[in-house]
Short mmCIF file of C-alpha atoms in Angstrom, two decimals:
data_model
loop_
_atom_site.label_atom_id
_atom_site.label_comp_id
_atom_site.label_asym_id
_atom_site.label_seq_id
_atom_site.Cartn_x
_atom_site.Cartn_y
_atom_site.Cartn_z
CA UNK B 1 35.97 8.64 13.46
CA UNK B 2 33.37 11.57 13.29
CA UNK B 3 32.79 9.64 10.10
CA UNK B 4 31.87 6.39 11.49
CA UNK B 5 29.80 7.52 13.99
CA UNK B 6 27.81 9.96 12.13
CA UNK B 7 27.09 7.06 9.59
CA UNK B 8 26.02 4.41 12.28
CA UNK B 9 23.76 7.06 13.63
CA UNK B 10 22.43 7.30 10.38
CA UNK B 11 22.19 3.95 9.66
CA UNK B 12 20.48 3.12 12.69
CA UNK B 13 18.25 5.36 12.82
CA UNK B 14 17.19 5.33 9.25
CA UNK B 15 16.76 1.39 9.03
CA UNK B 16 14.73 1.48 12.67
CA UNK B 17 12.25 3.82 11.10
CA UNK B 18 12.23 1.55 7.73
CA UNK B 19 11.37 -1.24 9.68
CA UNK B 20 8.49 0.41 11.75
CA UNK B 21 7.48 2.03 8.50
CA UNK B 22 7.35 -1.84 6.75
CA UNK B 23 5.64 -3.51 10.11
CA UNK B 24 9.12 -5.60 10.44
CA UNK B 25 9.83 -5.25 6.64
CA UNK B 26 6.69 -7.51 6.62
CA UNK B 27 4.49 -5.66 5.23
CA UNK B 28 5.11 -2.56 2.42
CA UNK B 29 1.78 -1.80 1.04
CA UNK B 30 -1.61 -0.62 2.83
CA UNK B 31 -3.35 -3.87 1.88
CA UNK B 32 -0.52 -6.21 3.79
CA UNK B 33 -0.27 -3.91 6.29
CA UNK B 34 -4.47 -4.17 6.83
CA UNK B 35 -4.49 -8.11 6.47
CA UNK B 36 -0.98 -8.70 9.27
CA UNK B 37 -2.81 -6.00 11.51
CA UNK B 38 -5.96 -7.92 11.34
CA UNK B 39 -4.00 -11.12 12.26
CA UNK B 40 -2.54 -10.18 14.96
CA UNK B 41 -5.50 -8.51 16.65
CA UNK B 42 -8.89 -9.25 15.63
CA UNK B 43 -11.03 -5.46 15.19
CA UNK B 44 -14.34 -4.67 16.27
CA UNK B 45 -16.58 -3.72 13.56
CA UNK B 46 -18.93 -0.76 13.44
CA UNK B 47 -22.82 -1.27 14.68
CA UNK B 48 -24.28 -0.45 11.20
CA UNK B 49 -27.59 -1.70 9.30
CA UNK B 50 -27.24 -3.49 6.87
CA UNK B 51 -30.61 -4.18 4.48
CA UNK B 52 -30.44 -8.10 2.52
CA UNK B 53 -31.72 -8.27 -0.41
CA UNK B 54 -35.29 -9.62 1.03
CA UNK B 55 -35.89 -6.88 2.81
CA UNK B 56 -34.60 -7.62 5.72
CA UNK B 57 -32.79 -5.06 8.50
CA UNK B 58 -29.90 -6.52 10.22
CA UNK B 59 -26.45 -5.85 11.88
CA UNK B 60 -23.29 -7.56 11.57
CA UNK B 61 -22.78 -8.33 14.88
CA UNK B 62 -26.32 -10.53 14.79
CA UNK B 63 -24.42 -12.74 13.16
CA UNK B 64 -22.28 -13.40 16.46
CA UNK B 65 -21.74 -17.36 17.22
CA UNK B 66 -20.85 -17.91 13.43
CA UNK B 67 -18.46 -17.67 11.18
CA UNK B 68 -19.00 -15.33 8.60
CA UNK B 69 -17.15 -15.01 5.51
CA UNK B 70 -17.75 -11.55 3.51
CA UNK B 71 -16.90 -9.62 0.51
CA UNK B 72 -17.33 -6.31 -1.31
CA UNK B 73 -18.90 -6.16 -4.37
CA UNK B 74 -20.90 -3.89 -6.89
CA UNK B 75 -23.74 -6.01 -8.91
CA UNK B 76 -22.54 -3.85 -12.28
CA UNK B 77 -18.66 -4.96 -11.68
CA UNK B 78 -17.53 -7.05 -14.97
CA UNK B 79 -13.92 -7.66 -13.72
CA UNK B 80 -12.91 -8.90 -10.49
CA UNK B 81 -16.08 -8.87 -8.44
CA UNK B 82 -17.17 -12.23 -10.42
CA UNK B 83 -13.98 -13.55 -9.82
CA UNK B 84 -14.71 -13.16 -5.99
CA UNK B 85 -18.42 -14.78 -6.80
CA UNK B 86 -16.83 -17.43 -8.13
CA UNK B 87 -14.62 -18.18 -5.36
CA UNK B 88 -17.72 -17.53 -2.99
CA UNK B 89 -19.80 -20.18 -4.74
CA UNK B 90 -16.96 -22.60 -4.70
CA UNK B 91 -16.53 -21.86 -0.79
CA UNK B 92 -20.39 -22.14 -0.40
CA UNK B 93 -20.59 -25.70 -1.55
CA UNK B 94 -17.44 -26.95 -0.25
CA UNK B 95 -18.42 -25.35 3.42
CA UNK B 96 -22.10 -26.82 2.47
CA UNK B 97 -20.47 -30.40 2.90
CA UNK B 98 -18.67 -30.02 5.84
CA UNK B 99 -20.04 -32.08 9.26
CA UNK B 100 -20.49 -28.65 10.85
CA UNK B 101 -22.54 -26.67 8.02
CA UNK B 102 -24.67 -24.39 10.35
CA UNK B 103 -21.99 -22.36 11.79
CA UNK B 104 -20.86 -20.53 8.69
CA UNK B 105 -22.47 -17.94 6.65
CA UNK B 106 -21.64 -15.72 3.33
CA UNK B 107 -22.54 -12.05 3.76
CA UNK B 108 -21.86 -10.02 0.08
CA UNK B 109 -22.29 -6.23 1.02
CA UNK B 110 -22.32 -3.45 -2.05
CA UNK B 111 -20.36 -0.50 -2.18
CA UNK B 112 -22.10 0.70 -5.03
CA UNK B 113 -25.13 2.52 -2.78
CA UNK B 114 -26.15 4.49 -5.76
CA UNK B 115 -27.17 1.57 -8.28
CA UNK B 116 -27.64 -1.37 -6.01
CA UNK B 117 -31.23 -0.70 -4.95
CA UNK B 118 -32.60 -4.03 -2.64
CA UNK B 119 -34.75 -4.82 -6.21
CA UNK B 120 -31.10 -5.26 -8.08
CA UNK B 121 -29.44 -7.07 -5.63
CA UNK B 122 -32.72 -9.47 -5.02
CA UNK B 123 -32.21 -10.02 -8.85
CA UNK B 124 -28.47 -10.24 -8.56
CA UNK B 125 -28.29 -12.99 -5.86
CA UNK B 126 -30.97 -14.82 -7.65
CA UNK B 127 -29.20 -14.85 -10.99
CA UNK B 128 -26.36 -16.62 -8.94
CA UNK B 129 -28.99 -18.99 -7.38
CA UNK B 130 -27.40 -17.55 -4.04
CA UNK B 131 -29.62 -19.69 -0.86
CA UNK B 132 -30.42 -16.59 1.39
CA UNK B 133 -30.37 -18.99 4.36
CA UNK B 134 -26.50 -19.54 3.73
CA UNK B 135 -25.76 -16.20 1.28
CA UNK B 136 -26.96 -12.94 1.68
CA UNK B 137 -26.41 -9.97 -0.48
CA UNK B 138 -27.07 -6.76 1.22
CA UNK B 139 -26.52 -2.62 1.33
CA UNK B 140 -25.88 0.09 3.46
CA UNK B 141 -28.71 2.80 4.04
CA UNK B 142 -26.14 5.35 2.99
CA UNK B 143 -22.99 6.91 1.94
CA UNK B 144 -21.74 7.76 5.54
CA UNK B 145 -22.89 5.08 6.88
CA UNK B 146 -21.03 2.75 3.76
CA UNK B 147 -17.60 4.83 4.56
CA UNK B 148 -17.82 3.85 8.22
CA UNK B 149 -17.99 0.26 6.84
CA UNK B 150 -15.88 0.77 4.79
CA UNK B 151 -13.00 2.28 6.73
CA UNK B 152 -13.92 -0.37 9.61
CA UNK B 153 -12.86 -3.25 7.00
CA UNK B 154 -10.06 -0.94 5.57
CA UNK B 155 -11.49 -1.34 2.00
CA UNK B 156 -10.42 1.78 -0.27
CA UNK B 157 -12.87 2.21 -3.45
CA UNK B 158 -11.98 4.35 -6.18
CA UNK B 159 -14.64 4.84 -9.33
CA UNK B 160 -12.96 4.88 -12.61
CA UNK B 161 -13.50 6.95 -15.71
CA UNK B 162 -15.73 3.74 -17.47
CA UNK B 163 -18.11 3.99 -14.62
CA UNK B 164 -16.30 0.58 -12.95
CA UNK B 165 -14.66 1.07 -9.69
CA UNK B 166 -10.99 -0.21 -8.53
CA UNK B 167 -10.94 -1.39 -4.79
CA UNK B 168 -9.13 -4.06 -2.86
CA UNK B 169 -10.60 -7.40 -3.60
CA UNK B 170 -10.46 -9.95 -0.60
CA UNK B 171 -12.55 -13.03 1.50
CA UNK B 172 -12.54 -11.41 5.24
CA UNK B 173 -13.58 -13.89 7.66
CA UNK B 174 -15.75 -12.94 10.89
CA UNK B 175 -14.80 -14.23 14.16
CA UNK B 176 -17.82 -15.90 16.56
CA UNK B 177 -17.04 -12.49 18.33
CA UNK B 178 -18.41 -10.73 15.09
CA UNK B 179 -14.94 -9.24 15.07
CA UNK B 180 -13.03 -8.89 11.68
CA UNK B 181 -10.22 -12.00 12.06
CA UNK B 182 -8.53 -12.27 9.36
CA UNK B 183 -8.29 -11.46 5.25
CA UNK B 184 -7.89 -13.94 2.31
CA UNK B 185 -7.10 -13.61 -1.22
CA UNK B 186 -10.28 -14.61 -2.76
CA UNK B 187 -8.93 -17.24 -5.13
CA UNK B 188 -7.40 -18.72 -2.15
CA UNK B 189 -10.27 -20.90 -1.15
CA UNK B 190 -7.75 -24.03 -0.80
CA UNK B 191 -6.06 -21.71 2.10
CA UNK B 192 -9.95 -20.51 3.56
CA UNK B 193 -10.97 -24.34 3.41
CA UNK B 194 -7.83 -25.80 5.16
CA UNK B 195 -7.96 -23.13 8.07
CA UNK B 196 -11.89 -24.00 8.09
CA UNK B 197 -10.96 -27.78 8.83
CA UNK B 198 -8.11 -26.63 11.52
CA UNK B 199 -10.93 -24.42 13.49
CA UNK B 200 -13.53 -27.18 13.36
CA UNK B 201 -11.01 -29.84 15.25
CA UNK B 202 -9.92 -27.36 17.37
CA UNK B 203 -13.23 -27.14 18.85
CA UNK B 204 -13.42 -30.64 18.61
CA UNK B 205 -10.42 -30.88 20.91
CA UNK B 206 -11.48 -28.22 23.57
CA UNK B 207 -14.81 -30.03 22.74
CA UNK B 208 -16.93 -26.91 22.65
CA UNK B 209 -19.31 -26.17 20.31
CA UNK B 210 -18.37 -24.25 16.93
CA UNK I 1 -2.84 18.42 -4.25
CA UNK I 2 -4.13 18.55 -7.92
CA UNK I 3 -0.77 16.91 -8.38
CA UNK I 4 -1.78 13.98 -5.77
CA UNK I 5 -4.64 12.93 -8.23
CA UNK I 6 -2.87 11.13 -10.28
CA UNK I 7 -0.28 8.27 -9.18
CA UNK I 8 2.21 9.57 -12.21
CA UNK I 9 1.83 13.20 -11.19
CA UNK I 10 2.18 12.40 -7.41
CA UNK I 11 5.45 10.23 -7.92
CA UNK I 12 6.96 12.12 -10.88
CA UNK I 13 6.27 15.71 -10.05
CA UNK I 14 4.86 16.25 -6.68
CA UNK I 15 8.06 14.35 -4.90
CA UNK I 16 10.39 15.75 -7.23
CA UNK I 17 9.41 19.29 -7.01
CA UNK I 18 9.40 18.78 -2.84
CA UNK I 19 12.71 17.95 -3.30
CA UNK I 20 13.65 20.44 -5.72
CA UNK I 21 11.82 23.23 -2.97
CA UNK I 22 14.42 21.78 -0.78
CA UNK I 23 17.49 22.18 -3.12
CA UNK I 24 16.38 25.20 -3.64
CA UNK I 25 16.55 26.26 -0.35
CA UNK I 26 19.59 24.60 0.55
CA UNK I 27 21.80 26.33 -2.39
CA UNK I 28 20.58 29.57 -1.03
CA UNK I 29 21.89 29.24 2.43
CA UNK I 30 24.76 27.96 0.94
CA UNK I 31 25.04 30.54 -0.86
CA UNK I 32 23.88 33.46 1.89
CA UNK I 33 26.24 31.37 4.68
CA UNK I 34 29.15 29.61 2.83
CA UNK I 35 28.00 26.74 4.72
CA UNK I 36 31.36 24.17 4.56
CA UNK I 37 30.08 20.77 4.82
CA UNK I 38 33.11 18.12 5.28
CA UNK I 39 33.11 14.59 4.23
CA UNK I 40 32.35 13.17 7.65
CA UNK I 41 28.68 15.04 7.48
CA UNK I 42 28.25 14.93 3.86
CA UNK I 43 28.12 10.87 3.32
CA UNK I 44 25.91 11.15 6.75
CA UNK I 45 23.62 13.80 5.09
CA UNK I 46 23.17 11.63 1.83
CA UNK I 47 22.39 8.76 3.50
CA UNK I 48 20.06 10.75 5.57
CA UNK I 49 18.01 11.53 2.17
CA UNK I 50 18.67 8.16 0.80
CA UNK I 51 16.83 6.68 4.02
CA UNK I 52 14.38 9.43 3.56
CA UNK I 53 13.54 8.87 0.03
CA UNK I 54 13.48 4.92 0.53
CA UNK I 55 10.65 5.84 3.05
CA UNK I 56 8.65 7.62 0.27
CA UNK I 57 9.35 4.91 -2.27
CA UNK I 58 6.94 2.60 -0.35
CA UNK I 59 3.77 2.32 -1.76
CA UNK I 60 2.50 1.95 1.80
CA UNK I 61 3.38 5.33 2.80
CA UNK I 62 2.00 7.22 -0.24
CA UNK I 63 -1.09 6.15 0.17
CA UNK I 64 -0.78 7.20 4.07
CA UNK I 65 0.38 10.78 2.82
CA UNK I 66 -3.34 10.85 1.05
CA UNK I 67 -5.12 8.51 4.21
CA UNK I 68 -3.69 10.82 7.11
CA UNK I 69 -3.23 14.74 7.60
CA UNK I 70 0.02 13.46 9.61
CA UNK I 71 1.51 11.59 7.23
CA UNK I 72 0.67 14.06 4.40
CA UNK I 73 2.41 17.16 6.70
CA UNK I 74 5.46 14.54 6.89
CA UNK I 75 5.78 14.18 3.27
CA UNK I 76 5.83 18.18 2.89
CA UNK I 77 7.95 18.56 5.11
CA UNK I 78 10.70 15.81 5.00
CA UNK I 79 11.07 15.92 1.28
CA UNK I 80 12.26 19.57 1.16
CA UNK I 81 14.76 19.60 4.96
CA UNK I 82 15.78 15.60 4.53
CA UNK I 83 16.35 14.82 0.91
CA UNK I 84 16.30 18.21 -1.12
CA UNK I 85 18.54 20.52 1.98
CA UNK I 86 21.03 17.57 2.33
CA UNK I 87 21.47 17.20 -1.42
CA UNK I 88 22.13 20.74 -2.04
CA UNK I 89 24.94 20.86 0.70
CA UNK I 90 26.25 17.65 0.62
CA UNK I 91 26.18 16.82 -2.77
CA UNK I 92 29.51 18.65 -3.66
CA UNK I 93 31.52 17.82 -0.67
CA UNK I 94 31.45 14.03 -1.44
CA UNK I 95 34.16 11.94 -3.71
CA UNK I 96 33.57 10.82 -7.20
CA UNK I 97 33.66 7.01 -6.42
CA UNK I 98 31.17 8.27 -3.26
CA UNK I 99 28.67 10.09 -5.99
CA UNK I 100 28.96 7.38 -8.31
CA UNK I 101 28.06 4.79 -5.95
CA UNK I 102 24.89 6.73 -5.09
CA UNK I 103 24.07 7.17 -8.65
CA UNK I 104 24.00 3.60 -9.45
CA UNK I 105 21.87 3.27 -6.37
CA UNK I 106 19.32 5.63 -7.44
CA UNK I 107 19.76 3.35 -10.91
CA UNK I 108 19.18 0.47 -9.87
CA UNK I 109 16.10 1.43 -7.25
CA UNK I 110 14.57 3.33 -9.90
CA UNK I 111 14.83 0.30 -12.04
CA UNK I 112 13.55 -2.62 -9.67
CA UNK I 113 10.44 0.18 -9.30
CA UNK I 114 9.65 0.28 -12.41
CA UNK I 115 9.47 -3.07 -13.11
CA UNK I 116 7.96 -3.83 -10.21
CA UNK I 117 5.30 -1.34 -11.23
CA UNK I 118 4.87 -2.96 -14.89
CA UNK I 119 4.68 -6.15 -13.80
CA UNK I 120 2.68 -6.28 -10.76
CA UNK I 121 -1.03 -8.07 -11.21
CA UNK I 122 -2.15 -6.08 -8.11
CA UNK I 123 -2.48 -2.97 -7.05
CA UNK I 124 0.39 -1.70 -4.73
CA UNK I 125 -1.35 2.08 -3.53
CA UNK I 126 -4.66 1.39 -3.21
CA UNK I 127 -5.37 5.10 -3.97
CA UNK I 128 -4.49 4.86 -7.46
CA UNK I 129 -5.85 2.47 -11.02
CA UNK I 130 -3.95 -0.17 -11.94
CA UNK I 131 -3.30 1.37 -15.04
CA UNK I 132 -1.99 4.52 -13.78
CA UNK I 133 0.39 2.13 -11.80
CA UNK I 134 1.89 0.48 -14.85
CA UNK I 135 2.09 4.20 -16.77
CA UNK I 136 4.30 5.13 -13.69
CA UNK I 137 6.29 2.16 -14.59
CA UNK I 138 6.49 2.76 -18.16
CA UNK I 139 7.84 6.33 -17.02
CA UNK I 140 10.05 5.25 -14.59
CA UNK I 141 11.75 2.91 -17.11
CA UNK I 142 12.51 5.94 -19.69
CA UNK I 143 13.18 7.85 -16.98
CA UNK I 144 15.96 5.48 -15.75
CA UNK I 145 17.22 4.85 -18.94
CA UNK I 146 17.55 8.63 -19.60
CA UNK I 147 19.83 8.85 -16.36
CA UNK I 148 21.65 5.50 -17.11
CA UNK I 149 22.67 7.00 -20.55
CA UNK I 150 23.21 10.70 -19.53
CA UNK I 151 25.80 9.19 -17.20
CA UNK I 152 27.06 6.39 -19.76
CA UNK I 153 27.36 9.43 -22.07
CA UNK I 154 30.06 11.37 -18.93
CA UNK I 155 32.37 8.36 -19.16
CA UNK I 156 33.67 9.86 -23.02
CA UNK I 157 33.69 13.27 -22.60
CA UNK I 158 34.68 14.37 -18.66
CA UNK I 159 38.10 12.62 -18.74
CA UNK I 160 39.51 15.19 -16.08
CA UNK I 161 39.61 13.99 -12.75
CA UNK I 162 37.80 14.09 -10.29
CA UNK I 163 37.51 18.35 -8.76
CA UNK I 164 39.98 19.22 -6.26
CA UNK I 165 37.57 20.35 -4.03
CA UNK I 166 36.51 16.86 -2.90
CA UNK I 167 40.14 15.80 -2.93
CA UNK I 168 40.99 18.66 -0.08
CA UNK I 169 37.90 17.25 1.67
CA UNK I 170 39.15 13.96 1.56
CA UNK I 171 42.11 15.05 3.02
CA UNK I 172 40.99 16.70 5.92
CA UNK I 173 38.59 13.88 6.96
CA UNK I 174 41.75 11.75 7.27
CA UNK I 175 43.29 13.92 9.94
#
């Protein structure tokens, strides 16, 4: 008997603290943990400028009453970061075509604060015949200022031995709120372009403007 | 924390020394106390470091242990008292089938890791390379297949029962 109930204790216990260890055995590793939490409630993001690659000085949060779609990237990446490009420029044109065209923008911000001076990226979003009205590429003054970012999006870089650097590759779309709303995988731009359509006609329905 | 630098070092020898800290401790206050654990805590006590050590398997909470101080005092702590302690004292106070059952569970877990280390296109700890990931897996296959074999190799040569101190254990529970 002392058995049994030592062993349910366990049992209960133990799986209880499984499940709020696996958010509901939903999520097991740090980067479906970050994109559930971000589902379910929308974060704030940090007041930080940001510098295009024109020149200009901006914030995220001037980007409030649009969508905004954005990514992490370093200009010298050779592996997944053009992958990501890719799926941007697919996104770009297919958004480009949609009725309501103005309300979305592409934001591409470098973690790599060292290399990517405002001259490389100007030369890096002009390579991809990026239009700055729709796509801008932009950095962070510096370092501390890049972590807060950073931390704020939940994106974890690591530099590698070949100069490269690993981090978690994702589309995270901006809410109207400038708040971060929720994380793709970046070849899923079928998935980004179907939720697009859902948000447009359900403004349509509460008849408000996107 | 050199040890934590590395996703191989930090699964193969940082967690395994923890836990070794922890046997190490728990067969000396076995042996300082006679400590007499009987089957009805022992089981309990093994599946307190088999919950424990499912905790640490998830690649979620390893990278917490290097994210947060809190979670990093956890892992120091809870290898050592709730998997290493409970092994040293409970260990021999459980049956053969009881043991064996456990091994195969450690088997098999160790197993479905490892694959799931080779084969996985994405990172799992976002700490660590994704090369280092699929070394770990690479490791964790030999590694498995050293203990599969080791006790594939006890089935010809310890053909005496099971010890008669788990048998007098077994008895007592009963009552």
């Amino acid at each position: 008997m002392t058995l049994i109930i030592n062993l349910l204790f366990v049992i209960i216990v133990g799986s209880t603290s499984l499940y709020f260890a696996s958010s509901g055995f939903q999520a097991f590793t740090t980067e479906s943990e970050r994109r559930l939490r971000i589902e379910e409630k929308p974060t704030s993001l940090p007041t930080v400028e940001l510098i295009s690659s024109d020149g200009k000085v901006f914030k995220l949060q001037d980007y409030a009453g649009k969508y905004v779609f954005v990514d992490f990237i370093f200009s010298n990446c050779r592996e997944i970061c053009p992958a990501i490009t890719q799926s941007f420029i697919r996104l770009n044109q297919a958004l480009d075509q949609e009725r309501n065209n103005r309300h979305y923008a592409l934001l591409s911000i470098t973690f790599d604060s060292e290399y990517d001076s405002i001259s490389i990226l100007q030369r890096h979003a002009t390579a991809l015949g990026a239009d700055p009205e729709k796509w801008v590429f932009a950095r962070v003054h510096d370092e501390t200022e890049l972590q807060l970012v950073l931390d704020a999006f939940g994106i974890i870089v690591i530099p590698r031995p070949d100069g490269q650097f690993e981090h978690n590759a994702a589309i995270h779309l901006l809410n109207k709120e400038s708040q971060l709303a929720k994380i793709y995988d970046f070849e899923d731009t079928d998935m980004i372009l179907q939720d697009w359509k859902k948000l447009l006609s359900t403004s349509l329905e509460s008849n408000k403007p996107i | 924390m050199v040890l934590q630098q590395n996703m191989l070092s930090h699964m193969l020898l940082q967690i395994p020394l923890l836990i070794l800290i922890g046997i190490i401790i728990g067969l000396s206050l076995n042996t300082r106390y006679h400590i007499k654990v009987t089957y009805s805590y022992a089981l309990p006590g093994l599946l307190i470091a088999s919950f424990s050590l499912l905790f640490w398997m998830l690649p979620r909470s390893l990278d917490a242990s290097l994210s947060y101080p809190s979670y990093a005092v956890a892992k120091f702590t809870t290898l050592p008292l709730l998997i290493g302690i409970p092994l040293a004292l409970c260990w021999h106070a459980i049956t053969a089938i009881t043991k064996g059952f456990f091994i195969t569970q450690i088997i098999s877990m160790l197993m479905v890791l490892a694959w799931l280390y080779i084969e996985s296109p994405i990172r799992l700890c976002n700490y660590y390379l994704i090369n280092e990931q699929q070394q770990l897996g690479y490791a964790l296959l030999f590694l498995t297949l050293f203990i599969s074999i080791y006790y594939s190799s006890k089935l010809f040569y310890c053909t005496h029962p099971s010890s008669r101190e788990n048998t007098t254990d077994e008895r007592q529970d009963v009552s």
